Coordinates of C-alpha atoms (C1' of nucleotides) in Angstrom, one line a residue:
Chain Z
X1 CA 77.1 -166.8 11.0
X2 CA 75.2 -168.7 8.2
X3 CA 76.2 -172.5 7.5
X4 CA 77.6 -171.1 4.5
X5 CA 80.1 -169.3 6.0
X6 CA 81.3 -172.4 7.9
X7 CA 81.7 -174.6 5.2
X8 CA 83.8 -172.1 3.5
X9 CA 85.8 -171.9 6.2
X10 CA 86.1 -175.7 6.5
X11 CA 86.6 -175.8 2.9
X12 CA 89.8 -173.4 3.1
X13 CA 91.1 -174.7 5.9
X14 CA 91.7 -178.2 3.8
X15 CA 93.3 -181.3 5.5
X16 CA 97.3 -182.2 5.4
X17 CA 97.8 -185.9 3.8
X18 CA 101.0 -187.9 3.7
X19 CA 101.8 -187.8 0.3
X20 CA 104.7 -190.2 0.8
X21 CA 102.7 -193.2 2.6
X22 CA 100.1 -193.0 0.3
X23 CA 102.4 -193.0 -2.8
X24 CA 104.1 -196.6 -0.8
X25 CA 100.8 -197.9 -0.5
X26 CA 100.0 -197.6 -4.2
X27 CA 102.9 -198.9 -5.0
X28 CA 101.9 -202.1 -2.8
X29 CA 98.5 -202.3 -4.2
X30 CA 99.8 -202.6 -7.6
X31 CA 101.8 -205.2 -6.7
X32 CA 99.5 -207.3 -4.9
X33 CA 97.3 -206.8 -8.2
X34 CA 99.5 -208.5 -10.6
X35 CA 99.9 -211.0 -8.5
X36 CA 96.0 -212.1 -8.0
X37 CA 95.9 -210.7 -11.7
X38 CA 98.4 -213.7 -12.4
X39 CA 96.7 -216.4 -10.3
X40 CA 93.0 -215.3 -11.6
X41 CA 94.7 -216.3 -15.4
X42 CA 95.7 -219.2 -14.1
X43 CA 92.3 -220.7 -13.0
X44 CA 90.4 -219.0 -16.0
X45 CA 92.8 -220.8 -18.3
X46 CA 93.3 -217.1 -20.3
X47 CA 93.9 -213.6 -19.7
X48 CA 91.8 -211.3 -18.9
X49 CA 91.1 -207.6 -17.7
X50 CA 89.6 -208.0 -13.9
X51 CA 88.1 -204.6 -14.4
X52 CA 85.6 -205.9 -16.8
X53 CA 82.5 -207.1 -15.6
X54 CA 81.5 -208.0 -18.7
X55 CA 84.7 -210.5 -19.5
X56 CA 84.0 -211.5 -15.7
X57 CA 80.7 -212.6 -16.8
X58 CA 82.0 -214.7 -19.8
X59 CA 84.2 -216.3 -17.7
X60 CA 82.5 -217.1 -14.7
X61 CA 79.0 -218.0 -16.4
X62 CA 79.6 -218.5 -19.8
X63 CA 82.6 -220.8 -19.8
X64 CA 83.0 -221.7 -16.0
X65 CA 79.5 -222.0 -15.8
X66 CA 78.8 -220.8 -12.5
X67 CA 75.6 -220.6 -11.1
X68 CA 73.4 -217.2 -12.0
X69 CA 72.0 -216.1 -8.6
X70 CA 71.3 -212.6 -9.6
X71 CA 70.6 -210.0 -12.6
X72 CA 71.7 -206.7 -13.5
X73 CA 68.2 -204.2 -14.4
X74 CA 69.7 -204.9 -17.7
X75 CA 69.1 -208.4 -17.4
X76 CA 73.0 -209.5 -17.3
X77 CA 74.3 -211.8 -14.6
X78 CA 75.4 -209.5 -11.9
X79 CA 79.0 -209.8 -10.7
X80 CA 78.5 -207.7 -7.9
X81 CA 80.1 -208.1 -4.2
X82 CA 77.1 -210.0 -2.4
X83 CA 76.9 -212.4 -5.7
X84 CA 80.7 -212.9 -5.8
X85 CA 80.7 -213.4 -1.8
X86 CA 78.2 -216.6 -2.0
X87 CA 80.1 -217.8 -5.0
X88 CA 83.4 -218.0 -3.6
X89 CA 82.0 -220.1 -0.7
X90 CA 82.1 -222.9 -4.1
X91 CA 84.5 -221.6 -6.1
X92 CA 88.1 -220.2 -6.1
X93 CA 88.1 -217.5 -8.7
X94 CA 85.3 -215.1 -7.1
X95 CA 87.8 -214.3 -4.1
X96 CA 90.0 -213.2 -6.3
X97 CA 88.2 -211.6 -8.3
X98 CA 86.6 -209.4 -5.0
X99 CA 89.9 -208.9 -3.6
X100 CA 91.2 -207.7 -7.1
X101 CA 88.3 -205.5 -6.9
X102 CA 88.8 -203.5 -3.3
X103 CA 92.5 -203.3 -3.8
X104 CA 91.7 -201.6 -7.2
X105 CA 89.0 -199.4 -5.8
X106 CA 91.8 -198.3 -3.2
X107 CA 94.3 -197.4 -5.6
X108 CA 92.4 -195.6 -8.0
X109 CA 90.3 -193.7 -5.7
X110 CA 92.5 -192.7 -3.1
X111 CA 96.0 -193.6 -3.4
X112 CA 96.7 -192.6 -7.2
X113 CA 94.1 -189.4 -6.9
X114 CA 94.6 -187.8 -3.4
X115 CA 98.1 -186.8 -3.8
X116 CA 97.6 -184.9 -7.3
X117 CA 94.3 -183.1 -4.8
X118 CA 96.8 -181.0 -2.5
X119 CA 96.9 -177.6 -3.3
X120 CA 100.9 -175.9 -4.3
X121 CA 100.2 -173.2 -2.2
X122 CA 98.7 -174.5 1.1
X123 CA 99.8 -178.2 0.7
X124 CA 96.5 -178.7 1.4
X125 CA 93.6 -180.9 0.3
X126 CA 90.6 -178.5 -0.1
X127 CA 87.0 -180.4 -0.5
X128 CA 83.8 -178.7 -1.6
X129 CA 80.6 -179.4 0.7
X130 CA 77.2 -178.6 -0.9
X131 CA 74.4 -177.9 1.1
X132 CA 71.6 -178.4 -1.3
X133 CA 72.5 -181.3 -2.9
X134 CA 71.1 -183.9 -0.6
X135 CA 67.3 -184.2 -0.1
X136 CA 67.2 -185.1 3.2
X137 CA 69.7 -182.0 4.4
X138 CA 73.1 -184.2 4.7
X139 CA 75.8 -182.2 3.5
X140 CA 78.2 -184.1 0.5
X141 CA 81.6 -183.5 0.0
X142 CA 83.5 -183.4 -3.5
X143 CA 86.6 -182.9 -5.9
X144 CA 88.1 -184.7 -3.3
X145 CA 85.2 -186.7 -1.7
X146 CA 86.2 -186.6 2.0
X147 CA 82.7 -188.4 3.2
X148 CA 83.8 -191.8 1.5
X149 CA 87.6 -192.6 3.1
X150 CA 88.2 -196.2 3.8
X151 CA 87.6 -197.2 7.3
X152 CA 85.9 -200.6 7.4
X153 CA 89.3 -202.8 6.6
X154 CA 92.9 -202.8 7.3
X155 CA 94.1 -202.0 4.4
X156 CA 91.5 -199.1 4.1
X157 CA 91.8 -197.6 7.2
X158 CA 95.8 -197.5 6.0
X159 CA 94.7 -194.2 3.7
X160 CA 92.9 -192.7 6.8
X161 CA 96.5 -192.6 8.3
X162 CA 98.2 -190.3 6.0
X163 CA 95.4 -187.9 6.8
X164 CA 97.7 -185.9 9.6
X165 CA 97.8 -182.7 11.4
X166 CA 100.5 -179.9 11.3
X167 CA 103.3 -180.3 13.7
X168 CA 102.6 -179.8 16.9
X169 CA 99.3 -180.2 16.6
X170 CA 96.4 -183.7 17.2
X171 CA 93.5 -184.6 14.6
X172 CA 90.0 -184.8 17.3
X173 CA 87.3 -186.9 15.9
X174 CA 84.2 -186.6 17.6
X175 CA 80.7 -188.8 16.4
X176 CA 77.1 -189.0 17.8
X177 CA 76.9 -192.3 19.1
X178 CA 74.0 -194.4 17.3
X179 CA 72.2 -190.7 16.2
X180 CA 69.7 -192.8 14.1
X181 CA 68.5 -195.2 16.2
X182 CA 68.5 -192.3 19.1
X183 CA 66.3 -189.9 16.9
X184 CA 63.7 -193.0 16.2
X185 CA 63.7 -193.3 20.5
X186 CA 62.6 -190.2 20.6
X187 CA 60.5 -189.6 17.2
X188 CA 58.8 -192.7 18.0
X189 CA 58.9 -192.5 22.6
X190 CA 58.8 -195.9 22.4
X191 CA 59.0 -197.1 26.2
X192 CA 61.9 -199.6 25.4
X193 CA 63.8 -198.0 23.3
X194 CA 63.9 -195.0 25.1
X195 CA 65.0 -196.6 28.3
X196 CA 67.8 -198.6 26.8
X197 CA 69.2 -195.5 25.6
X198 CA 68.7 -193.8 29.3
X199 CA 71.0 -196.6 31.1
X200 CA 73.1 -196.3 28.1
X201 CA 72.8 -199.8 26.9
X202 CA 74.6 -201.5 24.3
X203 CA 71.1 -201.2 22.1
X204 CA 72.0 -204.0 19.3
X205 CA 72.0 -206.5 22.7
X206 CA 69.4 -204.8 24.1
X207 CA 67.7 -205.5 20.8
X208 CA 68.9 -208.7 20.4
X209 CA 67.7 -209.6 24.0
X210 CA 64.0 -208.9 23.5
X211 CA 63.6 -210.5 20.2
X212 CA 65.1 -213.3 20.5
X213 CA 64.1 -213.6 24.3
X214 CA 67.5 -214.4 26.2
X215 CA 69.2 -212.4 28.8
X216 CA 71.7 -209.5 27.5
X217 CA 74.6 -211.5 28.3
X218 CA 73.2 -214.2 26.4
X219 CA 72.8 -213.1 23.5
X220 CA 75.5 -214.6 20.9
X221 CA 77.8 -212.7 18.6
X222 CA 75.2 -214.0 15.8
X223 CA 72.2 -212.7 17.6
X224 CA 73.9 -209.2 18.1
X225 CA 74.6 -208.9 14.4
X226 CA 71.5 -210.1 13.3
X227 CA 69.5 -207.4 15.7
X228 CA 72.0 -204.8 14.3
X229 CA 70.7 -205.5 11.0
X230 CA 67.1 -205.1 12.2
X231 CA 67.6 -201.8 13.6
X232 CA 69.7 -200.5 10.4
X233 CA 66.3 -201.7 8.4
X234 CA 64.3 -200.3 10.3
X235 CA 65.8 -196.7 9.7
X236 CA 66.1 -197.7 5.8
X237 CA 62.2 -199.2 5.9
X238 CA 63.3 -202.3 5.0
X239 CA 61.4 -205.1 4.5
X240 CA 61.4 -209.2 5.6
X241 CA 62.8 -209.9 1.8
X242 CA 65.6 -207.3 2.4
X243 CA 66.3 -208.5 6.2
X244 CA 66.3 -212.1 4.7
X245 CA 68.5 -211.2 2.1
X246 CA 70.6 -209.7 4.2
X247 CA 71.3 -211.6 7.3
X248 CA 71.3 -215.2 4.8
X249 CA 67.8 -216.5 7.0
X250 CA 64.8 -217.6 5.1
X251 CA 62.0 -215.2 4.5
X252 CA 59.7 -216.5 7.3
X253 CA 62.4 -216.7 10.0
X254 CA 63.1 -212.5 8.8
X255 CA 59.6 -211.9 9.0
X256 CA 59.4 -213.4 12.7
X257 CA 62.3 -211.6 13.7
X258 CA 60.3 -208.3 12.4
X259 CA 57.2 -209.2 14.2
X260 CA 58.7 -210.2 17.3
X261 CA 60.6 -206.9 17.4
X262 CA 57.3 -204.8 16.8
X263 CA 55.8 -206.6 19.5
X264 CA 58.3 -205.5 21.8
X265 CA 58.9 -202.4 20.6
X266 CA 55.1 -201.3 19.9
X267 CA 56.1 -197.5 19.9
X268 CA 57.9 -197.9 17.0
X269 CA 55.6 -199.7 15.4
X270 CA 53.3 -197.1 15.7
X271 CA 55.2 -194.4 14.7
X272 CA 56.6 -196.3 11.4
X273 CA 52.8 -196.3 10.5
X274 CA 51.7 -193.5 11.5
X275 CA 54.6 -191.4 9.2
X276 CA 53.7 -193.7 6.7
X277 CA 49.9 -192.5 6.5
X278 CA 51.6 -188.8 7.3
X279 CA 53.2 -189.1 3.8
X280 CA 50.4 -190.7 2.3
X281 CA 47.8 -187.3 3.6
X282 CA 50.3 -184.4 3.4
X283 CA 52.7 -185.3 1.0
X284 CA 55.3 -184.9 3.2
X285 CA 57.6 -186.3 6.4
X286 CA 59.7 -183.6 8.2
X287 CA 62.5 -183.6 10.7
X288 CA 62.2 -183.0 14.2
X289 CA 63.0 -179.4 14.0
X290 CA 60.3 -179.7 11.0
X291 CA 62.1 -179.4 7.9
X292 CA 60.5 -180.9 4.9
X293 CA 60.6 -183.6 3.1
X294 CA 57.9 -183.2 0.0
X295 CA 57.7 -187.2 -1.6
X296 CA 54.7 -186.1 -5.0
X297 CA 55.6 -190.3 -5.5
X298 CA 54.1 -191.2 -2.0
X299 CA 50.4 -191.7 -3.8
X300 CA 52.0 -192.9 -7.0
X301 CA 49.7 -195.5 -9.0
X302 CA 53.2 -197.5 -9.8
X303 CA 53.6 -199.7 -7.3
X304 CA 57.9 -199.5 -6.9
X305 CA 57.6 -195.5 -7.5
X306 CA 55.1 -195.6 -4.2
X307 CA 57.1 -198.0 -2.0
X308 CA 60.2 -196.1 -2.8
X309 CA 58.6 -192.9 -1.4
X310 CA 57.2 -195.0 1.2
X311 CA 60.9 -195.8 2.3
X312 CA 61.8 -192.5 1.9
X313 CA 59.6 -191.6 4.3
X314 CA 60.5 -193.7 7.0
X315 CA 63.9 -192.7 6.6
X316 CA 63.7 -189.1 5.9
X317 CA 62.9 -188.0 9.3
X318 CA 66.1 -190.0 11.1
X319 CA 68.3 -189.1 8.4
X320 CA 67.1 -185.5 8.2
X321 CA 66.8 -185.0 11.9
X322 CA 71.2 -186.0 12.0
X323 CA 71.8 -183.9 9.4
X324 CA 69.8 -180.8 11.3
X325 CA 71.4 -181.6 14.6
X326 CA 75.1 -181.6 13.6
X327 CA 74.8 -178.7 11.3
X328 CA 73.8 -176.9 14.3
X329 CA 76.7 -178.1 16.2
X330 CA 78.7 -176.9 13.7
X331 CA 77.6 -173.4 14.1
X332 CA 77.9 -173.3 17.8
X333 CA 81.5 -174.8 17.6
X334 CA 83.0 -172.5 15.2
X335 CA 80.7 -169.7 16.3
X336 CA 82.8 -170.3 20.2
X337 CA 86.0 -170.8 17.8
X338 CA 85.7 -167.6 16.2
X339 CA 84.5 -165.5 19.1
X340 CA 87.8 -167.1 20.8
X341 CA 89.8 -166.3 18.3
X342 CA 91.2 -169.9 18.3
X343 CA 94.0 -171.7 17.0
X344 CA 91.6 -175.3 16.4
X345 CA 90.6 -175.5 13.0
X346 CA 87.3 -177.5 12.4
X347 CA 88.5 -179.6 8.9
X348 CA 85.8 -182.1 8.4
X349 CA 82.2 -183.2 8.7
X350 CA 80.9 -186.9 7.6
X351 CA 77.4 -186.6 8.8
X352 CA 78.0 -187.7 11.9
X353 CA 81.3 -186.7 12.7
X354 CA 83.1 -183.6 13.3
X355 CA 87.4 -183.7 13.0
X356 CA 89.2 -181.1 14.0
X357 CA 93.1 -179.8 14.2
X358 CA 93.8 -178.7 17.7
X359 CA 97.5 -177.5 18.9
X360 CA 98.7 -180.0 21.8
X361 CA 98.3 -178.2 24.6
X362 CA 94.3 -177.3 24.0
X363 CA 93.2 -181.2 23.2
X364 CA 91.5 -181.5 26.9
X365 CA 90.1 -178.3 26.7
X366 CA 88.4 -178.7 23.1
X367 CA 87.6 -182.0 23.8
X368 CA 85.3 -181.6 26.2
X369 CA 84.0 -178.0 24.5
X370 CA 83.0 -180.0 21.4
X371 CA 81.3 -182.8 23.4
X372 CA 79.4 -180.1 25.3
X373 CA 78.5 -178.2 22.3
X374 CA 77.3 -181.1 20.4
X375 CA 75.4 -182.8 23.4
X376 CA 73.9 -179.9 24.2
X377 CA 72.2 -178.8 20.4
X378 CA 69.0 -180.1 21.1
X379 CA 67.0 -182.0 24.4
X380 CA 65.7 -184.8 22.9
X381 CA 64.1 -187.5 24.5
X382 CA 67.4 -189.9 25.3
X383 CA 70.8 -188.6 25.5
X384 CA 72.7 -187.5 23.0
X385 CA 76.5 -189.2 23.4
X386 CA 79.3 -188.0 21.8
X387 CA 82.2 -190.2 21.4
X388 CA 85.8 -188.4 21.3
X389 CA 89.0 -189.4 20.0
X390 CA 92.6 -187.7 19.7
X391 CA 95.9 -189.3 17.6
X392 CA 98.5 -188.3 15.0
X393 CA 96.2 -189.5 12.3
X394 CA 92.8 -189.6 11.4
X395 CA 92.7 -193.3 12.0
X396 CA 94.2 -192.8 15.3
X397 CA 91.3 -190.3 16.5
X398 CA 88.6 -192.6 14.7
Chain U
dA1 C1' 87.6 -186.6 -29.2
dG2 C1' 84.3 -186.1 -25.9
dG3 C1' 80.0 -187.0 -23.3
dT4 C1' 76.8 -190.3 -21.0
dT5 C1' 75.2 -194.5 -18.7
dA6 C1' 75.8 -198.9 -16.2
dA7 C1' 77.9 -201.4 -12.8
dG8 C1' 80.2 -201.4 -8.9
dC9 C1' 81.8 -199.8 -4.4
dG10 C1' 83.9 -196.3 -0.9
dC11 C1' 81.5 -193.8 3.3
dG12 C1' 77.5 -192.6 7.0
Chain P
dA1 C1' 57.9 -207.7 -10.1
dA2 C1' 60.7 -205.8 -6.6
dA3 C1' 62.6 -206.3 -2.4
dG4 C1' 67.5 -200.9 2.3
dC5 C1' 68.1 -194.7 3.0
dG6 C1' 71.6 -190.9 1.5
dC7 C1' 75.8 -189.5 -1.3
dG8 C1' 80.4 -189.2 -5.1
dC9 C1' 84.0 -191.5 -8.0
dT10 C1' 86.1 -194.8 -11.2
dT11 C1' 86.2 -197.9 -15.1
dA12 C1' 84.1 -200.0 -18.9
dA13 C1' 80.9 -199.8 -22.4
dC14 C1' 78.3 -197.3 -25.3
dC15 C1' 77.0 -193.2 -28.0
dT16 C1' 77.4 -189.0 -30.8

DNA sequence: AGGTTAAGCGCG
DNA sequence: AAAGCGCGCTTAACCT
């Protein structure tokens, strides 16, 4: 069966919300609004619509007079989250002003729109997925986007639970484990990396052990998250600026951190440059199962248009490889599911993850079919782990 | 009235 | 001078 077929299928199966929870969580965002809405007036001395960044900007910098750390490409002081985040470490009216902002972004998004996105006559929410939209093969989801529900907060993850399945049935989430970081293992066979992955280490301590040289169980919370950003730039091509930026370290101690890692991680460092030059001879970068990635900017005389493509090109392959990997999952699933003639509906895919609607008494059974089928799509050179979970919502399963 | 762009932000 | 990949959606701001 093509991937076509499968999406459509997906697509007409739909999702079931909770039309009622989400309508009582709009009505509590609202009301959480006016209130910061009121105390935001306050310390501006005036009214004012939160919504606009450009009355935000009069206020904070024009008659607060708030320090400018950042532009828009128009050349406008940016109000954007990262900005807002260092200001409020000085000021009281940033906070609320971000806080304003997610709770908005919730309501309007999801809360308000999902409910007026079921469909009369299955009760339904039916997404599209296009296949050709994203250059590096991902799928996207639209008219409802089902690839971008909240997760990362409380109050977010609160939408994901009005996602439910029918009576007497569980929503099954299933992800690849750190797919990304497991492609570059194998892309790249770096020694280290691979092994980590083969005794199943925790690979942002692993990481975080070998560049800043303490045992794994030494390594601090800080350290963790600081060699969690380093593998995340790696896989975006990020650079000691960016990592700097990110992680709030000076440039030197970023670029250190980088250095240190390639030293220990010499495979990677190697492979990083040699799909740089790759996309600098051919033109292109391609997946492991080699799909193509053509970049005409790679050679580019402009120097941003070039390191662009250059960043493409280091990220193309990991990205690219994910996307091949769980689309073939997906056909092996629901070509079992079919041939079965099974009651599990597969509902969703958000690039790494698979959710499914599976009557009660066939959880254990699926569960361990979809781990098999999406360990088993390709041999790579480290495992490929699949993490399951079952619940009454899609929260729950998460 | 209707379309487009900019800024911002939700997710992997 | 810019500085981290890939998407889609909403509002404000601007344009025809």
């Amino acid at each position: 069966m093509p991937l076509l077929s499968v999406l459509s299928r997906m697509e007409r199966n739909g999702v079931k919300l909770d039309v009622d929870m989400l309508h009582t969580q709009s009505s509590e965002l609202a009301h959480k609004m006016i209130k910061i809405e009121q105390q935001a007036h306050d310390l501006a001395g005036q009214t004012f619509n939160l919504a606009s960044p450009k009355q935000i900007q009069e206020i904070l910098f024009d008659k607060l007079e708030l320090p400018i750390l950042k532009k828009t490409p128009k050349g406008q002081p940016s109000t954007a989250e990262d900005v807002l985040q260092e200001l409020a470490l000085d000021y009281p009216l940033p906070q609320l002003i971000l806080d304003h902002r997610g709770m908005s972004k919730l309501k309007s998004t999801y809360t308000d729109k999902l409910p007026g996105m079921v469909f009369a006559k299955t009760g339904r929410v039916h997404t599209s997925y296009h296949q050709a939209v994203a250059a590096t093969g991902r799928l996207s989801s639209s008219d409802p986007n089902l690839q971008n529900i909240p997760v990362r907060t409380p109050e977010g993850r609160r939408i994901r639970q009005a996602f439910i399945p029918e009576p007497g049935f569980k929503i099954l989430s299933a992800d690849y484990s750190q797919i990304e970081l497991r492609i570059m293992a194998h892309l790249s066979q770096d020694k280290g990396l691979c092994r980590a992955f083969e005794r199943g280490e925790d690979v942002h301590r692993a990481t975080a052990a070998e560049v800043f040289s303490v045992a794994p169980e030494q390594v601090s919370n800080d350290q963790r998250r600081h060699a969690k950003a380093i593998n995340f730039g790696l896989i975006y091509g990020m650079s000691a600026f960016g990592l700097a930026r990110q992680i709030k370290v000076d440039r030197k101690a970023a670029q250190q951190y980088i250095d240190r890692y390639f030293e220990r991680y010499p495979g990677v460092k190697e492979y990083m440059e040699n799909t740089r030059q790759q996309a600098h001879d051919t033109g292109f970068v391609e997946t492991v199962f080699g799909r193509r990635l053509y970049l005409p900017e790679i050679n580019s005389s402009n120097h941003l248009r070039r390191q662009y493509a250059e960043r493409t090109a280091i990220n193309a392959p990991m990205q690219g490889t994910a996307a091949d990997l769980i689309k073939k999952a997906m056909l092996s699933i629901d070509d079992w599911l079919q041939a079965n003639n099974s009651p599990v509906s597969m509902i969703m895919q958000v690039h790494d993850e698979l959710v499914f609607e599976v009557p009660d008494n066939e959880i254990e059974a699926i569960s361990e079919l979809v781990i098999q089928h999406m360990m088993g799509v390709a041999e790579l050179s480290v495992p490929l782990i699949v993490a399951v979970g079952i619940g009454d919502n899609w929260d729950q399963a998460h």
